[in-house]
mmCIF file of C-alpha atoms in Angstrom:
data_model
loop_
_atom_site.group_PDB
_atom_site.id
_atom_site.type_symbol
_atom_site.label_atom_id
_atom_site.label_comp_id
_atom_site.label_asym_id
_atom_site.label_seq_id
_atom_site.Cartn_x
_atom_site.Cartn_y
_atom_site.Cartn_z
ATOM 1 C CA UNK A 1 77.254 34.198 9.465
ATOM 2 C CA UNK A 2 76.124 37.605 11.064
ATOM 3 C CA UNK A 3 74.624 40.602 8.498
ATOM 4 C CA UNK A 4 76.026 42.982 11.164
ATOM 5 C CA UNK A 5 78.636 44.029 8.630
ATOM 6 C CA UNK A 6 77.196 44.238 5.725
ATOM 7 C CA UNK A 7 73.718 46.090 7.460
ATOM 8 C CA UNK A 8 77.050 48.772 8.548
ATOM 9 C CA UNK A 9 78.263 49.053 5.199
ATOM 10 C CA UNK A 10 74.453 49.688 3.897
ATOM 11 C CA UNK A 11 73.673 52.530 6.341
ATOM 12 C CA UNK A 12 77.037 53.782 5.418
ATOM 13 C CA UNK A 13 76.315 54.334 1.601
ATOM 14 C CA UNK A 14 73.256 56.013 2.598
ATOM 15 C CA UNK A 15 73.421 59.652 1.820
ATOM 16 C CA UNK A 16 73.828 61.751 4.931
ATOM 17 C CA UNK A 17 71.710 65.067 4.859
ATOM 18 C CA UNK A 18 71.191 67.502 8.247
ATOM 19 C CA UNK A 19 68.660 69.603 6.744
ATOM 20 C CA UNK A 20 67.409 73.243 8.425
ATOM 21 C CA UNK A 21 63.842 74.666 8.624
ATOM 22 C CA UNK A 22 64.432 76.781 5.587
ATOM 23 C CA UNK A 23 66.279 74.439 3.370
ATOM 24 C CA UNK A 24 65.011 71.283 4.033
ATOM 25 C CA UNK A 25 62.835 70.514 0.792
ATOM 26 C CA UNK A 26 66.056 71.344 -1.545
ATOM 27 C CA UNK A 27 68.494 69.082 0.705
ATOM 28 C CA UNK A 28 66.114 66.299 0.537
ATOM 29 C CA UNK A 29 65.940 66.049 -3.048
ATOM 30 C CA UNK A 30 69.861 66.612 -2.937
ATOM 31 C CA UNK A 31 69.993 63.150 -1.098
ATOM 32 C CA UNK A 32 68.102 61.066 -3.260
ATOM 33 C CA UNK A 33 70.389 63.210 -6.207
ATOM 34 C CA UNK A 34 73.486 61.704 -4.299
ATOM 35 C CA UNK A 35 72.492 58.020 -3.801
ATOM 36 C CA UNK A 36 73.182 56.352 -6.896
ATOM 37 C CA UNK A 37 76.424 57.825 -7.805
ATOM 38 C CA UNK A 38 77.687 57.283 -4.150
ATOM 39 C CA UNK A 39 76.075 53.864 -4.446
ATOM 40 C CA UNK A 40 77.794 53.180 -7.993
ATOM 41 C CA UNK A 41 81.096 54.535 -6.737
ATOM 42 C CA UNK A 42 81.338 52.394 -3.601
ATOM 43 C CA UNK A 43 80.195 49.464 -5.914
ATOM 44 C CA UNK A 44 83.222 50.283 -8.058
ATOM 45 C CA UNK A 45 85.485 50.940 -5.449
ATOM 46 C CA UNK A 46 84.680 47.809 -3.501
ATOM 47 C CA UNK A 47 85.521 45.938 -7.108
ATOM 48 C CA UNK A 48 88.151 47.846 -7.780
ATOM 49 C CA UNK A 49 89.964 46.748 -4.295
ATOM 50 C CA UNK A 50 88.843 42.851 -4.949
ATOM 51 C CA UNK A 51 90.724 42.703 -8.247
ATOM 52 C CA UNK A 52 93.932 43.935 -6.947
ATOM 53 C CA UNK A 53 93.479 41.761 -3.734
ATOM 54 C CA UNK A 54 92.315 38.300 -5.435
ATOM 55 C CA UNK A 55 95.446 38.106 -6.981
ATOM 56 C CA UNK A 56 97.888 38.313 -4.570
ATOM 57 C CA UNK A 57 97.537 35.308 -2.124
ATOM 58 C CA UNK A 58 98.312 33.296 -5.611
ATOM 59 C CA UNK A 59 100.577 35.188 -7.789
ATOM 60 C CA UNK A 60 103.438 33.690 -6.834
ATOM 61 C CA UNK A 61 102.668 30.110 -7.568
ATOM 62 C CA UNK A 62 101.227 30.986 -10.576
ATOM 63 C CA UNK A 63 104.267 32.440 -11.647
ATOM 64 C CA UNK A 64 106.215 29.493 -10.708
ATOM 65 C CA UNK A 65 104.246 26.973 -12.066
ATOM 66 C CA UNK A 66 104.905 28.978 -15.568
ATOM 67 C CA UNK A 67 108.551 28.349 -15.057
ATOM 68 C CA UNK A 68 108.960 31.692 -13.867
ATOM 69 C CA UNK A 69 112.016 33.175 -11.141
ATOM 70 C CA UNK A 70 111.547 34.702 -8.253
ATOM 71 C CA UNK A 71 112.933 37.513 -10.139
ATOM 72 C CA UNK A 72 110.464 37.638 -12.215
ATOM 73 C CA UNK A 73 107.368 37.208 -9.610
ATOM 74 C CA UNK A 74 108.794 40.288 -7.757
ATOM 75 C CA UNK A 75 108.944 42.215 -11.946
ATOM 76 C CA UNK A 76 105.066 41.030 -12.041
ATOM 77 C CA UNK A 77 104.241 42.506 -8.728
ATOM 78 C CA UNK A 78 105.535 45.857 -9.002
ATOM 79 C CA UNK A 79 104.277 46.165 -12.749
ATOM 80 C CA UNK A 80 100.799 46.316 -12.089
ATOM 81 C CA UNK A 81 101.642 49.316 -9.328
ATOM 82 C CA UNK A 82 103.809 51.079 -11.746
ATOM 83 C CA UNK A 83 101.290 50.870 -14.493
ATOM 84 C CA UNK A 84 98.484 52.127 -12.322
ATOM 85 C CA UNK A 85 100.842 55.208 -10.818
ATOM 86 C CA UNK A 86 101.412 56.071 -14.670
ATOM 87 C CA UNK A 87 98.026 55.966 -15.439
ATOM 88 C CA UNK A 88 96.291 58.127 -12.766
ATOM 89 C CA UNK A 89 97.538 61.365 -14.224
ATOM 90 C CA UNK A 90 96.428 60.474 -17.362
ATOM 91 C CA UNK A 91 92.565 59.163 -16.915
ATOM 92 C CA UNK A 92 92.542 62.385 -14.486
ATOM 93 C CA UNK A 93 93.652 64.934 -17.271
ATOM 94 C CA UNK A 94 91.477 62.794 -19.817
ATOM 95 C CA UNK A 95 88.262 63.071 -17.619
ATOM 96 C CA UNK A 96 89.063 67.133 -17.051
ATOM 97 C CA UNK A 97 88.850 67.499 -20.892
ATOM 98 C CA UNK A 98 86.330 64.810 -21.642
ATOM 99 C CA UNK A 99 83.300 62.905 -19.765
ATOM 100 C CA UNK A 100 84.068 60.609 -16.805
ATOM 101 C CA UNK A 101 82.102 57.926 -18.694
ATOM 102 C CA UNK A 102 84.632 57.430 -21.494
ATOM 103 C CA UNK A 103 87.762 57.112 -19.062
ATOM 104 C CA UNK A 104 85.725 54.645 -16.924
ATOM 105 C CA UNK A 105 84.986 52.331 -19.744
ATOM 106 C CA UNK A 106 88.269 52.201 -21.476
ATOM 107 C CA UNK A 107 90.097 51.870 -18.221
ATOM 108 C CA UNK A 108 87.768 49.062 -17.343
ATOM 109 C CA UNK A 109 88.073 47.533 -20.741
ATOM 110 C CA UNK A 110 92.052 47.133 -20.291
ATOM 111 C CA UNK A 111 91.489 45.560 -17.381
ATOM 112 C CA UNK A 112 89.291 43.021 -18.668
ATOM 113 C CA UNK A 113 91.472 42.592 -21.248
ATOM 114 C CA UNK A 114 94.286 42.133 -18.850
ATOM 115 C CA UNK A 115 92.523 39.283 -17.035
ATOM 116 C CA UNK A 116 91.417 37.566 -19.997
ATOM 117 C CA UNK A 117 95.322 37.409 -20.747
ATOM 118 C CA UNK A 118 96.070 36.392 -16.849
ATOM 119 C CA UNK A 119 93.660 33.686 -17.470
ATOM 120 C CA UNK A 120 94.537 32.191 -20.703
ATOM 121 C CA UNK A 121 98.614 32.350 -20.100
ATOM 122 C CA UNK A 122 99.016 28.673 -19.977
ATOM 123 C CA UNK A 123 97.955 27.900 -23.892
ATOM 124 C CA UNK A 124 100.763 29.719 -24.853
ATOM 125 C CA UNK A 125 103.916 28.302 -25.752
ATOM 126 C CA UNK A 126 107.715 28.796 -24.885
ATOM 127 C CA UNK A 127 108.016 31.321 -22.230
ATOM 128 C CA UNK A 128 105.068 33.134 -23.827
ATOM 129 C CA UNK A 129 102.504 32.699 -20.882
ATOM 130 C CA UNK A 130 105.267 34.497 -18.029
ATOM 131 C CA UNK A 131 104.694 37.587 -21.046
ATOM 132 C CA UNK A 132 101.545 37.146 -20.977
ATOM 133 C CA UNK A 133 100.973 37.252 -17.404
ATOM 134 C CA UNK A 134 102.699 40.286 -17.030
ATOM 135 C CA UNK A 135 101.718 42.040 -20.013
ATOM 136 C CA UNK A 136 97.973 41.216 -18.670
ATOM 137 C CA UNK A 137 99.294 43.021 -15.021
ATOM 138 C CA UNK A 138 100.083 46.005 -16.794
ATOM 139 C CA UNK A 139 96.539 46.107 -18.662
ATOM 140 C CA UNK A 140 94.805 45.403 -15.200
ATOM 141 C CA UNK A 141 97.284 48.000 -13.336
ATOM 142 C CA UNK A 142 96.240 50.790 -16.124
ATOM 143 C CA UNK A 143 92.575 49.965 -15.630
ATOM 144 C CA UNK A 144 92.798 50.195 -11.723
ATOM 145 C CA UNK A 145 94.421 53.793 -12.146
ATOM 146 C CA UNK A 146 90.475 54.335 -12.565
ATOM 147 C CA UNK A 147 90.635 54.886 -8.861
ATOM 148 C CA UNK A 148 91.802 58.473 -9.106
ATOM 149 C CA UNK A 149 88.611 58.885 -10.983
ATOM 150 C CA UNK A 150 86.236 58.437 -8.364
ATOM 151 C CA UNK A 151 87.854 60.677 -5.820
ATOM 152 C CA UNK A 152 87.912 63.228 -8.750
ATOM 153 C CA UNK A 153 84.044 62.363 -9.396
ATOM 154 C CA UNK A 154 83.244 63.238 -6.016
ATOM 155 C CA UNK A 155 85.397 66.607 -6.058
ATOM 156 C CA UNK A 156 83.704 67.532 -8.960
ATOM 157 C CA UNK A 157 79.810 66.339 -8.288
ATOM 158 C CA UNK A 158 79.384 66.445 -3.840
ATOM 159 C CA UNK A 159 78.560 69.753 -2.338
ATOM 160 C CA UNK A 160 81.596 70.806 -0.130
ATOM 161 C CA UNK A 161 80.261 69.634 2.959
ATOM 162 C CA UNK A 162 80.119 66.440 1.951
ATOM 163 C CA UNK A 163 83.569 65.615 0.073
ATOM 164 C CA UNK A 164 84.476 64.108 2.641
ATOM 165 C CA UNK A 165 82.876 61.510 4.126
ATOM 166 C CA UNK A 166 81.805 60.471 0.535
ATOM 167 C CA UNK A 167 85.743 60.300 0.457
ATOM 168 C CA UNK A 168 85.937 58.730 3.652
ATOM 169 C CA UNK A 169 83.269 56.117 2.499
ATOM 170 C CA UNK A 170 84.948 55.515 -0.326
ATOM 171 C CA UNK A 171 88.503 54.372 1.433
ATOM 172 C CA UNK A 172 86.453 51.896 3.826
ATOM 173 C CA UNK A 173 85.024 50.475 0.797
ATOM 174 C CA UNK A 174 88.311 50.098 -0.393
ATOM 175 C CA UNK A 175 89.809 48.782 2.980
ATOM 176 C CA UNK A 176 86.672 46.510 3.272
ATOM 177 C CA UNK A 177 87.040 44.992 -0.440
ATOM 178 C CA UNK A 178 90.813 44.162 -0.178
ATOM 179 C CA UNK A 179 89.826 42.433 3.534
ATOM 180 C CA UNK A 180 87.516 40.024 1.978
ATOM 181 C CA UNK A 181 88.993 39.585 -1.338
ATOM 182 C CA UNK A 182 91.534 36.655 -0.206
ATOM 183 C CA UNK A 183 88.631 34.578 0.754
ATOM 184 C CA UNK A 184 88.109 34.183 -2.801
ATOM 185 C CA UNK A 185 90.951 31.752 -3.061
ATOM 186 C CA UNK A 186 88.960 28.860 -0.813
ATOM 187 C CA UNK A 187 86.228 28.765 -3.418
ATOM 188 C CA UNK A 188 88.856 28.712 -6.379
ATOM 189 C CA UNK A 189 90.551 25.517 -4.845
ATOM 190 C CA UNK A 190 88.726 23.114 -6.455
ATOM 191 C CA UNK A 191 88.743 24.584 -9.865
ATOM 192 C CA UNK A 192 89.189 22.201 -13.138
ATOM 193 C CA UNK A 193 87.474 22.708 -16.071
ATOM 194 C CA UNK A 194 88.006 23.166 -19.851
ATOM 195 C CA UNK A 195 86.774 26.377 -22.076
ATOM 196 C CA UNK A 196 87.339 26.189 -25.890
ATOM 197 C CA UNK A 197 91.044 23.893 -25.208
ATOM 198 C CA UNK A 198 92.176 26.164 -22.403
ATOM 199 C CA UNK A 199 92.402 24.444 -19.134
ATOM 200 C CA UNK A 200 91.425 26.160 -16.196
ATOM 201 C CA UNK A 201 92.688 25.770 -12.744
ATOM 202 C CA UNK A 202 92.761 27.389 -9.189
ATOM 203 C CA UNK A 203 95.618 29.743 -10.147
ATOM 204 C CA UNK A 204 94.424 30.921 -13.732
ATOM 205 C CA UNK A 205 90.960 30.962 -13.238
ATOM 206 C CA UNK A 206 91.799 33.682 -11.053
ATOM 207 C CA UNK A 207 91.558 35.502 -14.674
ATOM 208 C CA UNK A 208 88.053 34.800 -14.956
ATOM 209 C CA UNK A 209 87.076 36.388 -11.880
ATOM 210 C CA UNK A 210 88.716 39.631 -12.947
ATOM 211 C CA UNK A 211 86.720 39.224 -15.956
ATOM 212 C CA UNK A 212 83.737 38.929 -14.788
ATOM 213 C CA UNK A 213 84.433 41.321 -11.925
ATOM 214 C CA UNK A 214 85.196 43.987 -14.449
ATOM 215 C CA UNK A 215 82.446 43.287 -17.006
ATOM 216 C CA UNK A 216 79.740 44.014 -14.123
ATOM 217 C CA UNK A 217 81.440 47.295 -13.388
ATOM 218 C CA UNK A 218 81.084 48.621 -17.109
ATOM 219 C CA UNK A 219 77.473 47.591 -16.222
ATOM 220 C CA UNK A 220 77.879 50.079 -12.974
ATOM 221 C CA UNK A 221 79.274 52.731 -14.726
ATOM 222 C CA UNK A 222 76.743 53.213 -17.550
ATOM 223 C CA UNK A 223 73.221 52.167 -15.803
ATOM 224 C CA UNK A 224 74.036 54.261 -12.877
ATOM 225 C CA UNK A 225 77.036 56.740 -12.559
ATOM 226 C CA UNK A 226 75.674 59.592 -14.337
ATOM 227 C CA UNK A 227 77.920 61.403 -16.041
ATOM 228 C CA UNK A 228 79.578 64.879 -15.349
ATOM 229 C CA UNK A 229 80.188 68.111 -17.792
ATOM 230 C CA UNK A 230 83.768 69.121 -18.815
ATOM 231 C CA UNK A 231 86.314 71.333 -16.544
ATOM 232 C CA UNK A 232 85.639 74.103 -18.690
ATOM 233 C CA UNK A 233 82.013 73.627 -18.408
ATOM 234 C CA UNK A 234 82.138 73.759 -14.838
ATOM 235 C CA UNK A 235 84.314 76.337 -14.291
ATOM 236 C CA UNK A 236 81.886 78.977 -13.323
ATOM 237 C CA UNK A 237 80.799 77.264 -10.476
ATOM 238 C CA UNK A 238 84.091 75.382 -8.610
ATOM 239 C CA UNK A 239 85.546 78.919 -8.850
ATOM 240 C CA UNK A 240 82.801 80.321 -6.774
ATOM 241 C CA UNK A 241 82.823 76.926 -4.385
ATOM 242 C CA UNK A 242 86.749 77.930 -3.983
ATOM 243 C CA UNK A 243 86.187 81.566 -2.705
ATOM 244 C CA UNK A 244 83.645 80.497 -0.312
ATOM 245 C CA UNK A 245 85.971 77.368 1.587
ATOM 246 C CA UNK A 246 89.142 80.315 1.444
ATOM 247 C CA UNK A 247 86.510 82.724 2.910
ATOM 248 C CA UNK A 248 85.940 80.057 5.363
ATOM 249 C CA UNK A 249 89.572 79.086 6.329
ATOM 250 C CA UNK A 250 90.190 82.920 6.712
#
């Protein structure tokens, strides 16, 4: 197993700073400014990607094994996509009137929620665990509309020279997190244990691993993404970023 990859990814999250003879004390304190929300937000994004990902590869036979159609595998699928395009607008609007730190956390919470459902389907009776499973797709595709928030937290708190590579960085993340996320499934194979009456196998324990996944980002988001003011608080200042970049493209 070579570190190449990860030593990559590391020098990649690394602020990047070009300082000048006259401004070089202020842009050095900007880059150690910028390293833990970049940091937090690549750790988020990079979870984000492996909870879409690690359920994929094994959806299907989960589904099946429920007594669900084909039909209804296909409904499942496009849920969770449908329920994260409805949600974007609205954690984006929420965060432009509120913090980014409440959005993040309730967001994140559905999507615990929603794997905690995914996992447990199976004790339910009747044709309860197919709802549950996609009623727990719809929590987790809510929560991963949280995406749109990190592109908007780098809008609102990266100097303009910077949006975008930190966006840039962000999408490899991304890219990078739904690459390796598969992989999961080889450790899940062997799966088979019993919480509280609930069994637990390769295909629902999938659940616990969004979980999990999820709980350690709420841990991201409030040790180390600090949070930003209002819109309205801000206002002042994007206005005057705006004039310069349309004095620029003039």
């Amino acid at each position: 197993f070579s570190c190449n990859p990860c030593a990559a990814l590391l020098r990649l999250l690394q602020p990047s700073c070009y300082p000048t003879p006259d401004t070089q004390g202020r842009q050095h304190k900007d880059c150690k400014k910028m390293k833990p929300y970049v940091m937090a937000l690549a750790i988020l994004g990079l979870a984000d990607s492996i909870s879409f990902m690690i359920v994929t590869p094994s959806l299907a036979f989960y589904v099946y094994s429920l007594g669900g159609s084909q039909d209804f595998y296909g409904f499942v699928l496009a849920i969770y996509s449908f329920a994260s395009f409805c949600g974007k607008p609205i954690l984006g609007r929420w965060s432009d009137v509120s913090s980014f730190m409440v959005p993040y956390m309730v967001s994140i919470s559905l999507s615990v929620l929603g794997g905690l459902l995914y996992a447990i389907a199976p004790s339910f009776s009747g044709n309860n665990p197919l709802y549950a499973v996609a009623i727990g797709r719809i929590l987790g595709g809510f929560g991963r509309a949280n995406s749109a928030l990190g592109f908007a937290y780098v809008a609102r708190a990266s100097p303009a020279k910077e949006r975008t590579s930190t966006t840039a960085l962000l999408s490899a993340v991304q890219m990078i997190g739904m690459a390796i996320a598969p992989t999961f499934s080889a450790f899940l194979h062997d799966i088979n244990f019993n919480i509280v009456g609930v069994h637990f196998d390769r295909l629902n324990s999938v659940g616990l691993i969004l979980v999990i996944i999820n709980l350690a980002s709420q841990v991201v988001v409030y040790f180390f993404l600090p949070d930003l003011p209002t819109v309205e608080a801000d206002d002042d200042e994007d206005t005057e970023g705006n004039r310069n970049d349309s004095e620029w493209l003039l």
